[in-house]
Amino acid sequence: MDPISTDPAYLRAASADVINSLLTPDPDALWLMQGWVFVWPAGFWTLDRVRAYLSGVPNDRMIILDLFAERSPVWTREDRDFGGKKWIWNQLLNFGSTSGLKGELDVVRHEPLEALAADSNVTGVGLTMEGIDNNVIMYDALLQLVWTEPTNNKNNEKNDLENFVLEWTRERYGQAHPQATHAWQTLAKSVYSAPPLPKETMDYWGVIESLITRAPDINLKPSRGFKPTLPFYSTTAVASAWVSLWRARGELREKETWRYDLVDVTRQVLSDLFIELVAEMNRVWRKKDLEGLKRVREEILGMILDVDRLLGTDRHTMLGRWIGWARAWGGEGGGEGLVGMER
């Protein structure tokens, strides 16, 4: 919702009223504000209006979250700024807890450091995701910056990224393994190397969503916008990463992290293949090939069942635990049943 007036005095007074309502009961109050309002929809917020609004709050009483900094940052834009306020570089990554692989690994490894060097008002990094059950490497990559003093190897990104993935894989599985390392190096250069975002677009906002989760439609096609379904990466590369993970099974099969990763990458491979099946369905439909349509239908339904069986092999990808949690929160007296139905 945009303010009802563009008058700088009105905007300044509006933010002043908010901070005063916080300071009245608590003189030490601090306003933690999402900077998302300046990102989307951003038509109202010109630079002058942003500055007018933020000027109503003392600089030491507000911290702003650059909410989607890895994909649509505010801090690098010439038509926006944070009015001298402290701010936090955040990775959003996942909208709506979508199951899919994607990330901007190089961006997360380097741009928070660039922000810190460029602006003394940077006060930290954060996570603002709407789901954290996948793409673990992306969260680890960002949070590692908090606990270490990394060198910004911007001039040698290739080696920096390879070394990070090597160490991360060793830590994830508790040992070095060449096939596992190869798998993650391949993923780092494919699904975790999302292309730069064209200005004023929503291309690849969120992780790659599977077409399996979309409503059936004969005109169903993959898209690259919000919660995208069209891969930007080589699907062959992801399949190759899967092969490498599978070949590590002899030494790593007892590792829970390896089993989860194998399921997750397999799910992505099948989701990518599903796009080809949907394209084939559209092709035979246009040709009015009834027998071909029946054949593709069986393949599509078979793959959906394959994905369901796959996800049923790991507790992290099963619905039952969520229903169990919901029922436990529902308490006694029938509430647990109602909450379970809601989920």
Short mmCIF file of C-alpha atoms in Angstrom, two decimals:
data_model
loop_
_atom_site.label_atom_id
_atom_site.label_comp_id
_atom_site.label_asym_id
_atom_site.label_seq_id
_atom_site.Cartn_x
_atom_site.Cartn_y
_atom_site.Cartn_z
CA MET A 1 0.00 0.00 0.00
CA ASP A 2 1.46 3.34 -1.05
CA PRO A 3 1.13 6.45 1.16
CA ILE A 4 -1.81 8.71 0.30
CA SER A 5 0.42 11.71 -0.33
CA THR A 6 3.72 12.43 -2.07
CA ASP A 7 4.31 15.55 0.03
CA PRO A 8 7.76 15.18 1.70
CA ALA A 9 6.43 16.75 4.90
CA TYR A 10 3.64 14.16 5.05
CA LEU A 11 6.05 11.27 4.47
CA ARG A 12 8.42 12.58 7.14
CA ALA A 13 5.57 12.97 9.63
CA ALA A 14 4.27 9.47 8.90
CA SER A 15 7.55 7.77 9.82
CA ALA A 16 8.01 10.11 12.80
CA ASP A 17 4.62 9.01 14.15
CA VAL A 18 5.67 5.35 13.90
CA ILE A 19 8.96 5.75 15.74
CA ASN A 20 7.36 7.98 18.39
CA SER A 21 4.72 5.33 19.04
CA LEU A 22 7.57 2.91 19.74
CA LEU A 23 9.67 5.29 21.83
CA THR A 24 6.82 6.41 24.06
CA PRO A 25 6.51 3.08 25.93
CA ASP A 26 10.17 2.14 25.39
CA PRO A 27 12.78 4.94 25.10
CA ASP A 28 15.33 2.37 23.88
CA ALA A 29 13.12 1.07 21.07
CA LEU A 30 14.69 0.36 17.69
CA TRP A 31 12.66 0.15 14.46
CA LEU A 32 13.77 -2.80 12.31
CA MET A 33 12.27 -2.01 8.92
CA GLN A 34 11.99 -4.20 5.84
CA GLY A 35 13.45 -2.39 2.86
CA TRP A 36 11.18 -4.47 0.61
CA VAL A 37 8.80 -1.53 0.30
CA PHE A 38 11.47 0.22 -1.77
CA VAL A 39 11.86 -2.83 -4.06
CA TRP A 40 8.40 -4.08 -5.01
CA PRO A 41 6.17 -2.50 -6.09
CA ALA A 42 8.60 0.39 -6.24
CA GLY A 43 6.86 2.88 -8.52
CA PHE A 44 5.92 5.28 -5.73
CA TRP A 45 9.30 5.41 -4.06
CA THR A 46 11.49 7.92 -5.84
CA LEU A 47 14.80 8.85 -4.23
CA ASP A 48 13.40 12.10 -2.81
CA ARG A 49 10.41 10.30 -1.29
CA VAL A 50 12.57 7.58 0.23
CA ARG A 51 14.81 10.18 1.83
CA ALA A 52 11.84 12.23 3.05
CA TYR A 53 10.24 9.19 4.69
CA LEU A 54 13.43 8.01 6.37
CA SER A 55 14.31 11.50 7.60
CA GLY A 56 11.46 11.34 10.12
CA VAL A 57 13.41 8.76 12.16
CA PRO A 58 16.69 9.45 14.01
CA ASN A 59 19.53 7.48 12.44
CA ASP A 60 20.23 5.60 15.67
CA ARG A 61 16.60 4.46 16.02
CA MET A 62 16.28 2.44 12.79
CA ILE A 63 17.94 -0.48 11.02
CA ILE A 64 16.80 -1.34 7.49
CA LEU A 65 16.85 -4.81 5.97
CA ASP A 66 17.97 -4.88 2.35
CA LEU A 67 15.65 -7.84 2.09
CA PHE A 68 16.54 -9.40 -1.28
CA ALA A 69 20.11 -8.17 -1.67
CA GLU A 70 21.42 -11.20 -3.53
CA ARG A 71 18.94 -10.70 -6.37
CA SER A 72 17.39 -7.23 -6.18
CA PRO A 73 19.52 -5.07 -3.88
CA VAL A 74 18.56 -1.57 -2.85
CA TRP A 75 22.03 -0.50 -1.77
CA THR A 76 23.52 -0.57 -5.30
CA ARG A 77 20.72 1.41 -6.95
CA GLU A 78 21.31 5.01 -7.99
CA ASP A 79 17.64 5.87 -7.43
CA ARG A 80 17.48 4.56 -3.85
CA ASP A 81 19.44 4.85 -0.63
CA PHE A 82 18.89 4.28 3.08
CA GLY A 83 19.09 7.90 4.17
CA GLY A 84 22.11 7.42 6.40
CA LYS A 85 20.47 4.61 8.41
CA LYS A 86 22.22 1.42 9.47
CA TRP A 87 21.28 -1.51 7.27
CA ILE A 88 21.71 -5.28 6.92
CA TRP A 89 22.60 -7.21 3.75
CA ASN A 90 20.06 -10.06 3.49
CA GLN A 91 19.63 -13.18 1.39
CA LEU A 92 15.97 -14.02 0.70
CA LEU A 93 16.38 -16.84 -1.87
CA ASN A 94 13.18 -18.79 -1.25
CA PHE A 95 9.62 -17.52 -1.64
CA GLY A 96 6.90 -19.68 -0.12
CA SER A 97 9.16 -22.54 1.02
CA THR A 98 9.46 -23.85 -2.53
CA SER A 99 11.36 -27.10 -3.09
CA GLY A 100 13.98 -26.47 -5.75
CA LEU A 101 17.66 -25.87 -6.25
CA LYS A 102 18.98 -22.37 -7.00
CA GLY A 103 21.29 -19.71 -5.68
CA GLU A 104 23.79 -16.96 -6.35
CA LEU A 105 26.82 -18.44 -4.63
CA ASP A 106 29.41 -15.99 -5.95
CA VAL A 107 27.16 -13.06 -5.06
CA VAL A 108 26.64 -14.25 -1.50
CA ARG A 109 30.35 -14.94 -1.06
CA HIS A 110 31.49 -11.49 -2.22
CA GLU A 111 28.83 -8.76 -2.29
CA PRO A 112 28.32 -8.46 1.48
CA LEU A 113 32.05 -7.77 1.71
CA GLU A 114 31.81 -5.21 -1.08
CA ALA A 115 28.92 -3.52 0.74
CA LEU A 116 30.91 -3.45 3.97
CA ALA A 117 33.85 -1.83 2.19
CA ALA A 118 31.64 0.71 0.40
CA ASP A 119 29.29 1.80 3.21
CA SER A 120 30.13 2.18 6.88
CA ASN A 121 26.42 1.86 7.71
CA VAL A 122 26.39 -1.86 6.93
CA THR A 123 25.78 -3.50 10.29
CA GLY A 124 25.56 -7.19 9.42
CA VAL A 125 24.18 -9.92 7.19
CA GLY A 126 20.92 -11.80 7.57
CA LEU A 127 18.55 -14.42 6.21
CA THR A 128 15.00 -13.49 5.25
CA MET A 129 13.96 -16.68 3.45
CA GLU A 130 10.40 -18.01 3.47
CA GLY A 131 11.70 -21.59 3.66
CA ILE A 132 14.98 -23.08 4.88
CA ASP A 133 14.61 -26.81 4.23
CA ASN A 134 16.82 -26.88 1.14
CA ASN A 135 19.79 -25.16 -0.57
CA VAL A 136 21.77 -25.50 2.65
CA ILE A 137 24.99 -24.43 0.94
CA MET A 138 23.54 -20.96 0.30
CA TYR A 139 22.78 -20.30 3.96
CA ASP A 140 26.12 -21.71 5.08
CA ALA A 141 27.95 -19.53 2.56
CA LEU A 142 26.41 -16.35 3.93
CA LEU A 143 26.58 -17.16 7.63
CA GLN A 144 30.22 -18.19 7.33
CA LEU A 145 30.99 -14.51 6.74
CA VAL A 146 29.79 -13.74 10.27
CA TRP A 147 32.13 -16.18 11.98
CA THR A 148 35.27 -15.79 9.90
CA GLU A 149 37.38 -13.02 8.48
CA PRO A 150 37.38 -13.94 4.79
CA THR A 151 39.54 -12.19 2.23
CA ASN A 152 37.51 -10.72 -0.60
CA ASN A 153 39.17 -12.61 -3.46
CA LYS A 154 37.12 -10.81 -6.08
CA ASN A 155 40.05 -11.00 -8.50
CA ASN A 156 40.26 -14.77 -8.13
CA GLU A 157 36.64 -15.82 -7.78
CA LYS A 158 37.09 -19.19 -9.50
CA ASN A 159 39.65 -20.47 -7.00
CA ASP A 160 37.82 -18.86 -4.09
CA LEU A 161 34.58 -20.61 -5.00
CA GLU A 162 36.27 -23.96 -5.63
CA ASN A 163 38.08 -23.80 -2.29
CA PHE A 164 34.88 -22.88 -0.47
CA VAL A 165 32.99 -25.81 -2.02
CA LEU A 166 35.87 -28.18 -1.23
CA GLU A 167 35.89 -27.23 2.44
CA TRP A 168 32.10 -27.10 2.67
CA THR A 169 31.74 -30.61 1.24
CA ARG A 170 34.32 -31.97 3.67
CA GLU A 171 32.47 -30.41 6.60
CA ARG A 172 29.06 -31.55 5.38
CA TYR A 173 30.04 -35.22 5.10
CA GLY A 174 32.70 -35.31 7.79
CA GLN A 175 35.35 -36.41 5.32
CA ALA A 176 36.82 -35.55 1.95
CA HIS A 177 35.39 -37.50 -0.97
CA PRO A 178 36.36 -36.80 -4.61
CA GLN A 179 33.00 -37.80 -6.12
CA ALA A 180 31.00 -35.78 -3.60
CA THR A 181 33.27 -32.80 -4.15
CA HIS A 182 32.89 -33.11 -7.92
CA ALA A 183 29.09 -33.21 -7.51
CA TRP A 184 29.03 -29.99 -5.51
CA GLN A 185 31.56 -28.22 -7.72
CA THR A 186 29.27 -29.04 -10.65
CA LEU A 187 26.20 -27.74 -8.81
CA ALA A 188 28.08 -24.58 -7.80
CA LYS A 189 28.75 -23.82 -11.46
CA SER A 190 25.18 -24.59 -12.59
CA VAL A 191 22.16 -24.26 -10.28
CA TYR A 192 24.10 -22.09 -7.83
CA SER A 193 25.27 -19.64 -10.50
CA ALA A 194 22.02 -17.86 -11.30
CA PRO A 195 22.41 -15.20 -14.02
CA PRO A 196 22.35 -11.49 -13.15
CA LEU A 197 18.89 -9.97 -12.87
CA PRO A 198 17.90 -7.46 -15.58
CA LYS A 199 16.81 -4.21 -13.97
CA GLU A 200 13.08 -3.82 -13.20
CA THR A 201 12.25 -7.45 -13.92
CA MET A 202 11.23 -10.35 -11.70
CA ASP A 203 13.28 -12.95 -13.59
CA TYR A 204 14.19 -15.85 -11.33
CA TRP A 205 12.76 -14.44 -8.13
CA GLY A 206 12.87 -17.53 -5.95
CA VAL A 207 14.19 -21.05 -6.37
CA ILE A 208 13.27 -23.27 -9.32
CA GLU A 209 9.79 -24.68 -8.75
CA SER A 210 8.71 -27.99 -10.26
CA LEU A 211 5.96 -28.03 -12.88
CA ILE A 212 4.65 -31.06 -10.98
CA THR A 213 3.33 -28.66 -8.35
CA ARG A 214 1.38 -26.58 -10.87
CA ALA A 215 -2.29 -27.14 -11.74
CA PRO A 216 -2.71 -29.44 -14.77
CA ASP A 217 -3.10 -27.43 -17.97
CA ILE A 218 -2.64 -28.46 -21.58
CA ASN A 219 -0.96 -25.10 -22.19
CA LEU A 220 1.39 -25.44 -19.22
CA LYS A 221 4.84 -24.03 -19.98
CA PRO A 222 7.91 -23.28 -17.85
CA SER A 223 8.44 -19.63 -16.93
CA ARG A 224 11.34 -17.51 -15.69
CA GLY A 225 9.54 -14.90 -13.56
CA PHE A 226 8.39 -15.06 -9.94
CA LYS A 227 8.83 -18.59 -8.51
CA PRO A 228 10.31 -19.74 -11.85
CA THR A 229 9.97 -23.18 -13.41
CA LEU A 230 12.34 -22.73 -16.39
CA PRO A 231 15.91 -23.87 -15.67
CA PHE A 232 18.61 -21.27 -16.36
CA TYR A 233 21.30 -23.93 -15.94
CA SER A 234 22.41 -26.99 -17.87
CA THR A 235 20.12 -29.81 -16.80
CA THR A 236 22.82 -32.19 -18.05
CA ALA A 237 25.19 -30.71 -15.48
CA VAL A 238 22.73 -31.37 -12.67
CA ALA A 239 22.30 -34.95 -13.88
CA SER A 240 26.09 -35.29 -13.89
CA ALA A 241 26.21 -34.05 -10.30
CA TRP A 242 23.64 -36.70 -9.40
CA VAL A 243 25.82 -39.41 -10.93
CA SER A 244 28.80 -38.22 -8.87
CA LEU A 245 26.76 -38.20 -5.66
CA TRP A 246 25.50 -41.71 -6.40
CA ARG A 247 29.05 -42.96 -6.95
CA ALA A 248 29.97 -41.76 -3.46
CA ARG A 249 27.46 -44.13 -1.86
CA GLY A 250 30.04 -46.73 -0.85
CA GLU A 251 31.71 -44.44 1.68
CA LEU A 252 28.91 -41.96 2.44
CA ARG A 253 25.69 -43.98 2.50
CA GLU A 254 25.54 -43.89 6.30
CA LYS A 255 25.74 -40.10 6.35
CA GLU A 256 22.31 -38.52 6.82
CA THR A 257 23.45 -35.39 4.99
CA TRP A 258 24.52 -37.42 1.94
CA ARG A 259 21.22 -39.31 1.85
CA TYR A 260 19.29 -36.05 2.02
CA ASP A 261 21.41 -34.48 -0.73
CA LEU A 262 20.98 -37.52 -2.97
CA VAL A 263 17.19 -37.33 -2.59
CA ASP A 264 17.15 -33.59 -3.18
CA VAL A 265 19.32 -33.67 -6.32
CA THR A 266 17.37 -36.68 -7.65
CA ARG A 267 14.17 -34.71 -7.15
CA GLN A 268 15.63 -31.84 -9.17
CA VAL A 269 16.74 -34.15 -11.99
CA LEU A 270 13.25 -35.65 -12.20
CA SER A 271 11.66 -32.21 -12.09
CA ASP A 272 13.86 -31.12 -14.98
CA LEU A 273 12.89 -34.23 -16.96
CA PHE A 274 9.24 -33.50 -16.22
CA ILE A 275 9.53 -30.30 -18.27
CA GLU A 276 10.43 -32.40 -21.30
CA LEU A 277 7.39 -34.61 -20.72
CA VAL A 278 5.10 -31.58 -20.52
CA ALA A 279 6.57 -30.25 -23.79
CA GLU A 280 5.96 -33.64 -25.40
CA MET A 281 2.38 -33.61 -24.12
CA ASN A 282 1.81 -30.22 -25.75
CA ARG A 283 3.35 -31.46 -28.99
CA VAL A 284 1.18 -34.58 -29.35
CA TRP A 285 -1.90 -32.57 -28.30
CA ARG A 286 -1.33 -30.07 -31.11
CA LYS A 287 -0.88 -32.96 -33.55
CA LYS A 288 -4.17 -34.48 -32.30
CA ASP A 289 -2.24 -37.69 -31.66
CA LEU A 290 -4.54 -39.51 -29.24
CA GLU A 291 -2.34 -42.56 -28.81
CA GLY A 292 0.69 -40.36 -28.26
CA LEU A 293 -1.24 -38.38 -25.66
CA LYS A 294 -2.18 -41.56 -23.81
CA ARG A 295 1.46 -42.66 -23.81
CA VAL A 296 2.73 -39.34 -22.48
CA ARG A 297 -0.04 -39.26 -19.89
CA GLU A 298 1.18 -42.56 -18.46
CA GLU A 299 4.76 -41.30 -18.42
CA ILE A 300 3.72 -38.10 -16.64
CA LEU A 301 1.67 -39.92 -14.01
CA GLY A 302 4.46 -42.45 -13.58
CA MET A 303 7.03 -39.72 -12.93
CA ILE A 304 4.77 -38.00 -10.41
CA LEU A 305 4.51 -41.29 -8.52
CA ASP A 306 8.28 -41.77 -8.80
CA VAL A 307 8.87 -38.37 -7.19
CA ASP A 308 6.36 -39.20 -4.46
CA ARG A 309 8.09 -42.51 -3.72
CA LEU A 310 11.48 -40.81 -3.75
CA LEU A 311 10.45 -38.13 -1.25
CA GLY A 312 8.98 -40.84 0.96
CA THR A 313 12.47 -42.23 1.57
CA ASP A 314 13.72 -39.34 3.71
CA ARG A 315 12.09 -37.95 6.83
CA HIS A 316 13.02 -34.38 5.84
CA THR A 317 10.79 -34.55 2.75
CA MET A 318 7.76 -36.28 4.27
CA LEU A 319 4.45 -34.63 5.13
CA GLY A 320 3.80 -36.76 8.20
CA ARG A 321 6.17 -34.92 10.50
CA TRP A 322 4.48 -31.59 9.67
CA ILE A 323 1.06 -33.04 10.42
CA GLY A 324 2.46 -34.47 13.66
CA TRP A 325 3.81 -31.07 14.69
CA ALA A 326 0.52 -29.38 13.84
CA ARG A 327 -1.48 -31.87 15.89
CA ALA A 328 0.90 -31.49 18.83
CA TRP A 329 0.41 -27.75 18.74
CA GLY A 330 -3.36 -28.21 18.62
CA GLY A 331 -3.48 -29.46 22.19
CA GLU A 332 -6.19 -31.65 23.66
CA GLY A 333 -9.96 -31.56 23.34
CA GLY A 334 -10.16 -32.15 19.61
CA GLY A 335 -7.95 -29.24 18.62
CA GLU A 336 -5.21 -31.52 17.37
CA GLY A 337 -7.54 -33.01 14.76
CA LEU A 338 -8.67 -29.64 13.46
CA VAL A 339 -5.11 -28.34 13.18
CA GLY A 340 -4.07 -31.50 11.38
CA MET A 341 -6.85 -31.00 8.85
CA GLU A 342 -5.78 -27.39 8.28
CA ARG A 343 -2.28 -28.50 7.37
#
